[in-house]
PDB file of C-alpha atoms in Angstrom:
ATOM      1  CA  PRO E   1       0.000   0.000   0.000  1.00 53.00           C
ATOM      2  CA  PRO E   2       1.191   3.537  -0.664  1.00 55.00           C
ATOM      3  CA  SER E   3       2.551   5.442   2.295  1.00 61.00           C
ATOM      4  CA  THR E   4       1.961   9.080   3.148  1.00 68.00           C
ATOM      5  CA  ILE E   5       5.446   9.842   1.820  1.00 68.00           C
ATOM      6  CA  ASP E   6       5.379   7.682  -1.319  1.00 65.00           C
ATOM      7  CA  GLN E   7       1.957   8.078  -2.936  1.00 68.00           C
ATOM      8  CA  ILE E   8       2.735   5.719  -5.815  1.00 67.00           C
ATOM      9  CA  GLY E   9       4.343   2.853  -3.909  1.00 67.00           C
ATOM     10  CA  ALA E  10       6.922   0.338  -5.065  1.00 64.00           C
ATOM     11  CA  ALA E  11       4.565  -1.175  -7.635  1.00 69.00           C
ATOM     12  CA  GLY E  12       3.895   2.161  -9.327  1.00 73.00           C
ATOM     13  CA  VAL E  13       6.869   2.225 -11.691  1.00 72.00           C
ATOM     14  CA  PRO E  14       6.394  -1.337 -13.032  1.00 76.00           C
ATOM     15  CA  ARG E  15       2.700  -0.622 -13.519  1.00 78.00           C
ATOM     16  CA  LEU E  16       3.557   2.520 -15.449  1.00 78.00           C
ATOM     17  CA  TRP E  17       5.954   0.579 -17.702  1.00 79.00           C
ATOM     18  CA  ILE E  18       3.392  -2.185 -18.242  1.00 82.00           C
ATOM     19  CA  GLY E  19       0.680   0.347 -19.001  1.00 85.00           C
ATOM     20  CA  LEU E  20       2.873   1.955 -21.639  1.00 86.00           C
ATOM     21  CA  LEU E  21       4.618  -1.074 -23.094  1.00 86.00           C
ATOM     22  CA  VAL E  22       1.778  -3.595 -23.390  1.00 86.00           C
ATOM     23  CA  PRO E  23      -0.325  -1.488 -25.791  1.00 88.00           C
ATOM     24  CA  LEU E  24       2.784  -0.707 -27.843  1.00 87.00           C
ATOM     25  CA  ALA E  25       3.761  -4.397 -27.953  1.00 84.00           C
ATOM     26  CA  VAL E  26       0.240  -5.412 -28.994  1.00 86.00           C
ATOM     27  CA  TYR E  27       0.278  -2.810 -31.765  1.00 87.00           C
ATOM     28  CA  GLN E  28       3.743  -3.890 -32.958  1.00 83.00           C
ATOM     29  CA  THR E  29       2.697  -7.555 -32.986  1.00 79.00           C
ATOM     30  CA  TRP E  30      -0.411  -6.645 -34.965  1.00 80.00           C
ATOM     31  CA  VAL E  31       1.701  -4.761 -37.539  1.00 80.00           C
ATOM     32  CA  ILE E  32       4.068  -7.723 -37.922  1.00 74.00           C
ATOM     33  CA  VAL E  33       1.256 -10.247 -38.290  1.00 74.00           C
ATOM     34  CA  ARG E  34      -0.605  -7.967 -40.703  1.00 76.00           C
ATOM     35  CA  ASP E  35       2.416  -7.503 -42.949  1.00 73.00           C
ATOM     36  CA  ARG E  36       3.519 -11.151 -42.615  1.00 64.00           C
ATOM     37  CA  LYS E  37       7.145 -10.070 -43.037  1.00 57.00           C
ATOM     38  CA  MET E  38       9.026 -11.648 -40.168  1.00 52.00           C
ATOM     39  CA  ASP E  39      12.737 -11.171 -40.548  1.00 52.00           C
ATOM     40  CA  ARG E  40      14.799 -14.287 -40.129  1.00 51.00           C
ATOM     41  CA  ASP E  41      18.465 -14.693 -39.449  1.00 50.00           C
ATOM     42  CA  ASN E  42      20.669 -17.783 -39.542  1.00 53.00           C
ATOM     43  CA  SER E  43      18.861 -19.527 -36.676  1.00 55.00           C
ATOM     44  CA  GLY E  44      15.576 -19.602 -38.555  1.00 67.00           C
ATOM     45  CA  LEU E  45      13.613 -18.047 -35.676  1.00 77.00           C
ATOM     46  CA  PRO E  46      11.679 -14.873 -36.437  1.00 82.00           C
ATOM     47  CA  LEU E  47      13.341 -11.778 -35.004  1.00 83.00           C
ATOM     48  CA  MET E  48      10.277 -11.116 -32.844  1.00 80.00           C
ATOM     49  CA  VAL E  49      10.607 -14.557 -31.213  1.00 84.00           C
ATOM     50  CA  GLN E  50      14.343 -14.051 -30.635  1.00 88.00           C
ATOM     51  CA  CYS E  51      13.690 -10.698 -28.955  1.00 88.00           C
ATOM     52  CA  LEU E  52      10.906 -12.197 -26.861  1.00 88.00           C
ATOM     53  CA  LEU E  53      13.213 -15.004 -25.717  1.00 90.00           C
ATOM     54  CA  ALA E  54      15.895 -12.440 -24.853  1.00 93.00           C
ATOM     55  CA  VAL E  55      13.418 -10.449 -22.742  1.00 92.00           C
ATOM     56  CA  VAL E  56      12.187 -13.601 -20.973  1.00 92.00           C
ATOM     57  CA  GLY E  57      15.803 -14.568 -20.226  1.00 93.00           C
ATOM     58  CA  TYR E  58      16.567 -11.060 -18.966  1.00 92.00           C
ATOM     59  CA  VAL E  59      13.598 -11.098 -16.605  1.00 91.00           C
ATOM     60  CA  ALA E  60      14.292 -14.677 -15.459  1.00 92.00           C
ATOM     61  CA  LEU E  61      17.938 -13.876 -14.625  1.00 92.00           C
ATOM     62  CA  MET E  62      17.131 -10.566 -12.898  1.00 91.00           C
ATOM     63  CA  PRO E  63      17.026 -12.060  -9.368  1.00 90.00           C
ATOM     64  CA  TRP E  64      20.587 -13.377  -9.792  1.00 93.00           C
ATOM     65  CA  LEU E  65      22.198 -10.728 -11.991  1.00 93.00           C
ATOM     66  CA  GLY E  66      20.374  -7.706 -10.642  1.00 91.00           C
ATOM     67  CA  TYR E  67      19.140  -4.772 -12.676  1.00 92.00           C
ATOM     68  CA  TRP E  68      22.485  -3.082 -13.349  1.00 93.00           C
ATOM     69  CA  VAL E  69      24.485  -6.142 -14.453  1.00 94.00           C
ATOM     70  CA  GLY E  70      21.506  -7.661 -16.260  1.00 94.00           C
ATOM     71  CA  THR E  71      20.822  -4.453 -18.161  1.00 95.00           C
ATOM     72  CA  PHE E  72      24.529  -4.010 -18.933  1.00 96.00           C
ATOM     73  CA  LEU E  73      24.395  -7.421 -20.663  1.00 96.00           C
ATOM     74  CA  PHE E  74      20.862  -7.247 -22.091  1.00 95.00           C
ATOM     75  CA  VAL E  75      20.948  -3.887 -23.876  1.00 96.00           C
ATOM     76  CA  PRO E  76      24.024  -4.619 -26.034  1.00 96.00           C
ATOM     77  CA  GLY E  77      22.731  -8.127 -26.738  1.00 95.00           C
ATOM     78  CA  ILE E  78      19.335  -6.958 -27.898  1.00 94.00           C
ATOM     79  CA  LEU E  79      20.876  -4.127 -29.937  1.00 94.00           C
ATOM     80  CA  TRP E  80      23.191  -6.604 -31.669  1.00 94.00           C
ATOM     81  CA  LEU E  81      20.251  -8.932 -32.306  1.00 91.00           C
ATOM     82  CA  MET E  82      18.277  -6.096 -33.887  1.00 89.00           C
ATOM     83  CA  GLY E  83      21.070  -5.229 -36.278  1.00 89.00           C
ATOM     84  CA  PHE E  84      23.187  -2.579 -34.569  1.00 90.00           C
ATOM     85  CA  LYS E  85      26.749  -3.692 -35.286  1.00 91.00           C
ATOM     86  CA  LYS E  86      28.864  -0.655 -34.350  1.00 94.00           C
ATOM     87  CA  PRO E  87      30.409  -1.265 -30.916  1.00 95.00           C
ATOM     88  CA  VAL E  88      30.806   2.454 -30.206  1.00 96.00           C
ATOM     89  CA  TRP E  89      27.084   3.063 -30.701  1.00 95.00           C
ATOM     90  CA  ILE E  90      26.143  -0.033 -28.727  1.00 96.00           C
ATOM     91  CA  GLY E  91      28.352   1.110 -25.851  1.00 96.00           C
ATOM     92  CA  ALA E  92      27.017   4.665 -25.990  1.00 96.00           C
ATOM     93  CA  ILE E  93      23.377   3.555 -25.995  1.00 96.00           C
ATOM     94  CA  THR E  94      23.991   1.076 -23.178  1.00 96.00           C
ATOM     95  CA  MET E  95      25.825   3.570 -20.980  1.00 97.00           C
ATOM     96  CA  GLY E  96      23.290   6.270 -21.824  1.00 96.00           C
ATOM     97  CA  TRP E  97      20.421   4.044 -20.720  1.00 95.00           C
ATOM     98  CA  LEU E  98      22.220   2.999 -17.530  1.00 96.00           C
ATOM     99  CA  LEU E  99      22.988   6.625 -16.647  1.00 96.00           C
ATOM    100  CA  PHE E 100      19.409   7.655 -17.409  1.00 94.00           C
ATOM    101  CA  ALA E 101      17.997   4.798 -15.299  1.00 93.00           C
ATOM    102  CA  TRP E 102      20.392   5.602 -12.447  1.00 93.00           C
ATOM    103  CA  GLY E 103      19.502   9.297 -12.511  1.00 94.00           C
ATOM    104  CA  VAL E 104      15.754   8.835 -12.779  1.00 90.00           C
ATOM    105  CA  PHE E 105      15.067   5.685 -10.785  1.00 88.00           C
ATOM    106  CA  LYS E 106      17.831   5.679  -8.195  1.00 89.00           C
ATOM    107  CA  LYS E 107      18.431   9.377  -7.573  1.00 90.00           C
ATOM    108  CA  LEU E 108      15.188  11.114  -8.508  1.00 89.00           C
ATOM    109  CA  LEU E 109      12.541   8.519  -7.613  1.00 85.00           C
ATOM    110  CA  HIS E 110      14.572   6.539  -5.018  1.00 86.00           C
ATOM    111  CA  VAL E 111      13.472   3.206  -6.502  1.00 85.00           C
ATOM    112  CA  ASP E 112      15.422   0.232  -5.168  1.00 85.00           C
ATOM    113  CA  LEU E 113      16.146  -1.808  -8.264  1.00 86.00           C
ATOM    114  CA  PRO E 114      17.039  -5.500  -7.872  1.00 87.00           C
ATOM    115  CA  GLY E 115      20.671  -5.931  -6.816  1.00 88.00           C
ATOM    116  CA  GLY E 116      20.977  -9.649  -7.472  1.00 87.00           C
ATOM    117  CA  LEU E 117      23.999 -11.524  -6.183  1.00 89.00           C
ATOM    118  CA  PHE E 118      26.213  -8.505  -6.848  1.00 78.00           C
ATOM    119  CA  GLY E 119      24.386  -5.889  -4.868  1.00 72.00           C
TER     120      GLY E 119
END
């Protein structure tokens, strides 16, 4: 339950993300199914399925890796999977996201993100 200090509560941020991401994911899935153009790489799995498996793995490993280590590994992996091949850009996007998340969630909102075995 929300406290008098924290009106949103610990569940507020995940609910916000879910509320924003689920409609976008449903729309994106609809566009892919409508166009019937699923990109395939050497593994034969559609890119959408590969990304979904990466997200499921990221979430499943979160209790052990924690948010910071998990995100440090996930963001470059998913960028590489989606076709970004320039290491400088991958590193910049990854560090940019981590700095943004640290500034917003840790410093501004005081959200305790999962530390995993490392934190």
